[in-house]
Coordinates of C-alpha atoms in Angstrom, one line a residue:
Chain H
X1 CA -8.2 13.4 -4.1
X2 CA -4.5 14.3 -4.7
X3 CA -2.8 11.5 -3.0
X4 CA 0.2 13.0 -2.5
X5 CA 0.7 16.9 -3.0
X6 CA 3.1 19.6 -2.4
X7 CA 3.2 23.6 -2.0
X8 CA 4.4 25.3 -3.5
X9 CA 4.9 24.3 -7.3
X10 CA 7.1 27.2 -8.0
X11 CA 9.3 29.1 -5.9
X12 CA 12.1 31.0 -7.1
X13 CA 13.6 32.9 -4.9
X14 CA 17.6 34.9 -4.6
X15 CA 20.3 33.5 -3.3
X16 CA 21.2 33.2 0.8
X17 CA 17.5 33.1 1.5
X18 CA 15.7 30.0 3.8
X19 CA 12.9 28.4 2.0
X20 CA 10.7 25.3 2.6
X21 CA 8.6 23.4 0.7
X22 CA 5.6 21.5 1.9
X23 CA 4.4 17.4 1.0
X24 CA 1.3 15.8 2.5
X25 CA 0.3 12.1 1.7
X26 CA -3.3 11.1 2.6
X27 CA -2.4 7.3 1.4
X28 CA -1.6 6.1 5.0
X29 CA 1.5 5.4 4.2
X30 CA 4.7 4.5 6.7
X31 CA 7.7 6.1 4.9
X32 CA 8.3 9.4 3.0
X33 CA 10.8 10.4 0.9
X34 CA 12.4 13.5 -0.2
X35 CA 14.5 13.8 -4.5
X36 CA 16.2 16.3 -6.2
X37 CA 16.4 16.0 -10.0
X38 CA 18.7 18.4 -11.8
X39 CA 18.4 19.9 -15.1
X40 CA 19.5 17.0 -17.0
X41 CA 16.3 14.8 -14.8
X42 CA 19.1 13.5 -13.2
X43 CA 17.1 12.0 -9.7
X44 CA 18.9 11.7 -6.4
X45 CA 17.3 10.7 -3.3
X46 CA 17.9 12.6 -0.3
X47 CA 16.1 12.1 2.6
X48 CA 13.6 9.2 3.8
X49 CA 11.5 9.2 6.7
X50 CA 9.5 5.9 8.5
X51 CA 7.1 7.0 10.9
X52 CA 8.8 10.5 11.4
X53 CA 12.1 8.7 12.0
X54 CA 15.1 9.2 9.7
X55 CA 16.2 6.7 7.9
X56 CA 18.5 7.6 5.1
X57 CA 20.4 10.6 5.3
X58 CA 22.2 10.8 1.5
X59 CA 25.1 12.9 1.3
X60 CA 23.2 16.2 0.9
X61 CA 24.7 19.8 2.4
X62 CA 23.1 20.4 5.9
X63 CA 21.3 23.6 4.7
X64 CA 18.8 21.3 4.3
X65 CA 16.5 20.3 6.8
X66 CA 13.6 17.7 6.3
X67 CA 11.3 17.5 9.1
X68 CA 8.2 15.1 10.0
X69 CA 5.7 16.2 12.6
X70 CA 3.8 13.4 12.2
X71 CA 3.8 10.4 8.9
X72 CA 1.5 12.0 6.9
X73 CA 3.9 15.4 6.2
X74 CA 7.2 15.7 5.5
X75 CA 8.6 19.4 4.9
X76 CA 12.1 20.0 3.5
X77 CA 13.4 23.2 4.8
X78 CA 16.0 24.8 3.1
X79 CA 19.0 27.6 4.7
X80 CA 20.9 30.0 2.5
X81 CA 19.8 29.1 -0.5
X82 CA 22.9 28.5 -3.3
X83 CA 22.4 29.0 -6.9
X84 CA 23.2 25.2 -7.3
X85 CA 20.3 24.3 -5.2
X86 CA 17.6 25.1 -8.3
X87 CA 16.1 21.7 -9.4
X88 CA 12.8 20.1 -9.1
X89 CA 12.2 18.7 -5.9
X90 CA 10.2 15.6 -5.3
X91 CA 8.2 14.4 -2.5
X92 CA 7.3 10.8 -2.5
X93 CA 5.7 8.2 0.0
X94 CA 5.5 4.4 0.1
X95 CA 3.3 1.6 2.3
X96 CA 6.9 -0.2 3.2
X97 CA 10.3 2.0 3.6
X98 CA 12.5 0.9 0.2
X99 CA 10.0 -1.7 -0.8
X100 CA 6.8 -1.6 -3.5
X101 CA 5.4 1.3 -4.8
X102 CA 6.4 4.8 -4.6
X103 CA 3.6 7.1 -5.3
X104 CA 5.5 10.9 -5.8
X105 CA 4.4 14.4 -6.2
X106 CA 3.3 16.7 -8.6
X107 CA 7.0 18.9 -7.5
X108 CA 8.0 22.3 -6.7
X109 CA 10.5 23.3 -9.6
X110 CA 12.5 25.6 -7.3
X111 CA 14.9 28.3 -9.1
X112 CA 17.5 30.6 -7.0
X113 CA 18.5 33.4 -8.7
Chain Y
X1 CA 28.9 5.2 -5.1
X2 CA 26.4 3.4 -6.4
X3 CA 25.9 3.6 -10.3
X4 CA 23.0 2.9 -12.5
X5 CA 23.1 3.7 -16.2
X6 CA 20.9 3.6 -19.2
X7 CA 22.5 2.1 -22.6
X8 CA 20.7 4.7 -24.3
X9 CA 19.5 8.3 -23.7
X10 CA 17.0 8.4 -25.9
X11 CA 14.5 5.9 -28.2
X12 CA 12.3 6.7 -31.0
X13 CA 9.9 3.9 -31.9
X14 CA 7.0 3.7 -34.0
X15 CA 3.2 3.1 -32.7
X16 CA 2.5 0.0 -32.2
X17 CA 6.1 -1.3 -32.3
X18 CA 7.7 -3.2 -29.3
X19 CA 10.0 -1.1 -27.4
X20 CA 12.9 -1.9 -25.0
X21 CA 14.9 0.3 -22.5
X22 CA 17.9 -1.2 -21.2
X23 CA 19.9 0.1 -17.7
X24 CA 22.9 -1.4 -16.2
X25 CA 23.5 -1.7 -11.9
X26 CA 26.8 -1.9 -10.7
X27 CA 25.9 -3.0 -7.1
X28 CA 25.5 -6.9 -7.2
X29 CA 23.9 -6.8 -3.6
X30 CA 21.2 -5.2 -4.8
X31 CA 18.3 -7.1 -4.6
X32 CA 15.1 -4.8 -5.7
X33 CA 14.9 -3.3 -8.8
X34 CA 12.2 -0.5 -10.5
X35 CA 10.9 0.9 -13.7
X36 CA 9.6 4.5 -13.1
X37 CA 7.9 6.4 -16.0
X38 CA 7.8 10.1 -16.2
X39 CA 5.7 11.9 -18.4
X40 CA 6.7 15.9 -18.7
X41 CA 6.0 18.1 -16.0
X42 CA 5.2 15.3 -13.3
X43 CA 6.4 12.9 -10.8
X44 CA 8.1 9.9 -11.7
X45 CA 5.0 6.7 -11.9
X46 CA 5.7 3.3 -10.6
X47 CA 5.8 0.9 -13.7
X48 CA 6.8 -2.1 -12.6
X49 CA 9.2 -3.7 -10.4
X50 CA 11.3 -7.4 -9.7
X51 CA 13.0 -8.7 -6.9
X52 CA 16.4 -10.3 -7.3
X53 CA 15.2 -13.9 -7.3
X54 CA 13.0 -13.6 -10.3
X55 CA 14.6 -12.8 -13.6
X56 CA 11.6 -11.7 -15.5
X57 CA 8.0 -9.9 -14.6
X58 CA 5.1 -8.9 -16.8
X59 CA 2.8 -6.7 -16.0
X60 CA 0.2 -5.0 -18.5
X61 CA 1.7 -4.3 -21.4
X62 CA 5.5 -4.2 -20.1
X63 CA 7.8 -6.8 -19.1
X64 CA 11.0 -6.7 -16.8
X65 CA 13.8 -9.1 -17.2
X66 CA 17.0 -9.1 -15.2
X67 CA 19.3 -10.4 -15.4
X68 CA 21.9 -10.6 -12.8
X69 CA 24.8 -12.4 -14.6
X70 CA 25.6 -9.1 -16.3
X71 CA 23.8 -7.0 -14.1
X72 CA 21.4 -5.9 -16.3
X73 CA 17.7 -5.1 -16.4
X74 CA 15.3 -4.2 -19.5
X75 CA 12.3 -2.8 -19.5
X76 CA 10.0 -4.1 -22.9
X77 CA 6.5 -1.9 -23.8
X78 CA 4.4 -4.2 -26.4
X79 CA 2.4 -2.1 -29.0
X80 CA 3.9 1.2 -27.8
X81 CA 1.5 3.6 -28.4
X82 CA 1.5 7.7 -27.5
X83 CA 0.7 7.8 -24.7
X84 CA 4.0 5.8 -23.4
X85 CA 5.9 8.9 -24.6
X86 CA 8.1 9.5 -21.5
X87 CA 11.1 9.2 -19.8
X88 CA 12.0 6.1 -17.9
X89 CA 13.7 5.7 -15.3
X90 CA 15.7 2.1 -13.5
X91 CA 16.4 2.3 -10.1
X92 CA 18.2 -0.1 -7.6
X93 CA 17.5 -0.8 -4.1
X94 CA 20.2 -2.2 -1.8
X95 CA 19.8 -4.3 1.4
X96 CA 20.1 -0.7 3.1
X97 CA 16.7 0.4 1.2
X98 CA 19.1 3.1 -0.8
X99 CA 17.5 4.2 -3.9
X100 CA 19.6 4.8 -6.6
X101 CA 18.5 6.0 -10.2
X102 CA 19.8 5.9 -13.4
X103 CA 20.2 8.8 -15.6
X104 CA 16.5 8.1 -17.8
X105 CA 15.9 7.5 -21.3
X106 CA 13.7 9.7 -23.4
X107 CA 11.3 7.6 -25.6
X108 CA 9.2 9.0 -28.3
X109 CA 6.7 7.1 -30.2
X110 CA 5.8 8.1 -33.5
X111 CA 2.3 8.0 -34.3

């Protein structure tokens, strides 16, 4: 069983369009995260979720959207797509929110063209 | 901002040698600190990690010392062998559970 996974792995899409991309944890776990790592694996966090609350909020552009409707999924939605915006995206959860292990994601390698 | 950095981007070490990946934190109020390892084409895999009060770890195969005079943190792989080929990754969490990664180091072991 893929403990935590995501949809799609690829996506590459033009620029301007909305796009989201999908995580689902089966681990039971409290808090969910959301990276970016660039082209140089660069790896930024930018969103965290406890229980479908936010709870950090990095400075990231508010084209994107991360929503939770319940702690087992958290979906990052994404507006008008920029060319800077292609990266590998990272879902991760954890038992505890910033403490222990974070089990991530396989990724979704997103490229706007 | 928060800054983490590694001494060295990449590390090339023969099997069965000892390896050690350094990173440096600027944030003295951190007080949680991780090892990540991430082998190409996947997600990032919880190595190891120490809290501020200890000053070294061991886990199987891989010890982490820190220490916080210097703010520094090391990561040390005994008998490196091929399958530790990876990137590794520090990262720093303050009191506000912010993550903050370093930039990775590339090692390559030789068979």
């Amino acid at each position: 069983d893929t403990a935590v996974s995501q949809t799609p792995k690829y996506l590459v899409t033009q620029m301007g369009n909305d796009k989201s991309i999908k995580c689902e944890q089966n681990l039971g776990h409290d808090t969910m995260y959301w990276y970016k790592q660039d082209s140089k694996k660069f790896l930024k966090i930018m969103f965290s979720y406890n229980n479908k609350e936010l709870i950090i909020n990095e400075t990231v552009p508010n084209r994107f959207s991360p929503k939770s409707p319940d702690k087992a999924h958290l979906n990052l939605h994404i507006n008008s797509l920029e060319l800077g915006d292609s990266a590998v995206y990272f879902c991760a959860s954890s038992q505890l929110a910033g403490v222990g292990e974070q089990f991530f994601g396989p990724g979704t390698r997103l490229t706007v063209l | 901002g928060e800054s983490v950095g590694l001494h060295l981007p990449t590390l090339s070490v023969q099997e069965g040698d000892n390896s050690i990946i350094n990173c440096a934190y600027s944030n003295s109020a951190s007080d949680y600190f991780i090892w990540y390892k991430q082998e190409s084409g996947k997600g990032p895999q919880f190595i190891i990690d120490i809290r501020s009060n200890m000053d070294k770890r061991q886990g199987q195969r891989v010890t982490v010392l820190l220490n916080k005079t210097v703010k520094h943190l090391s990561l040390q792989i005994a008998a490196t062998q091929p399958g530790d080929s990876a990137v590794y990754f520090c990262a720093e969490v303050n009191t506000g559970n912010q993550f903050y990664f370093g930039t990775g180091t590339s090692l390559t072991v030789i068979p």
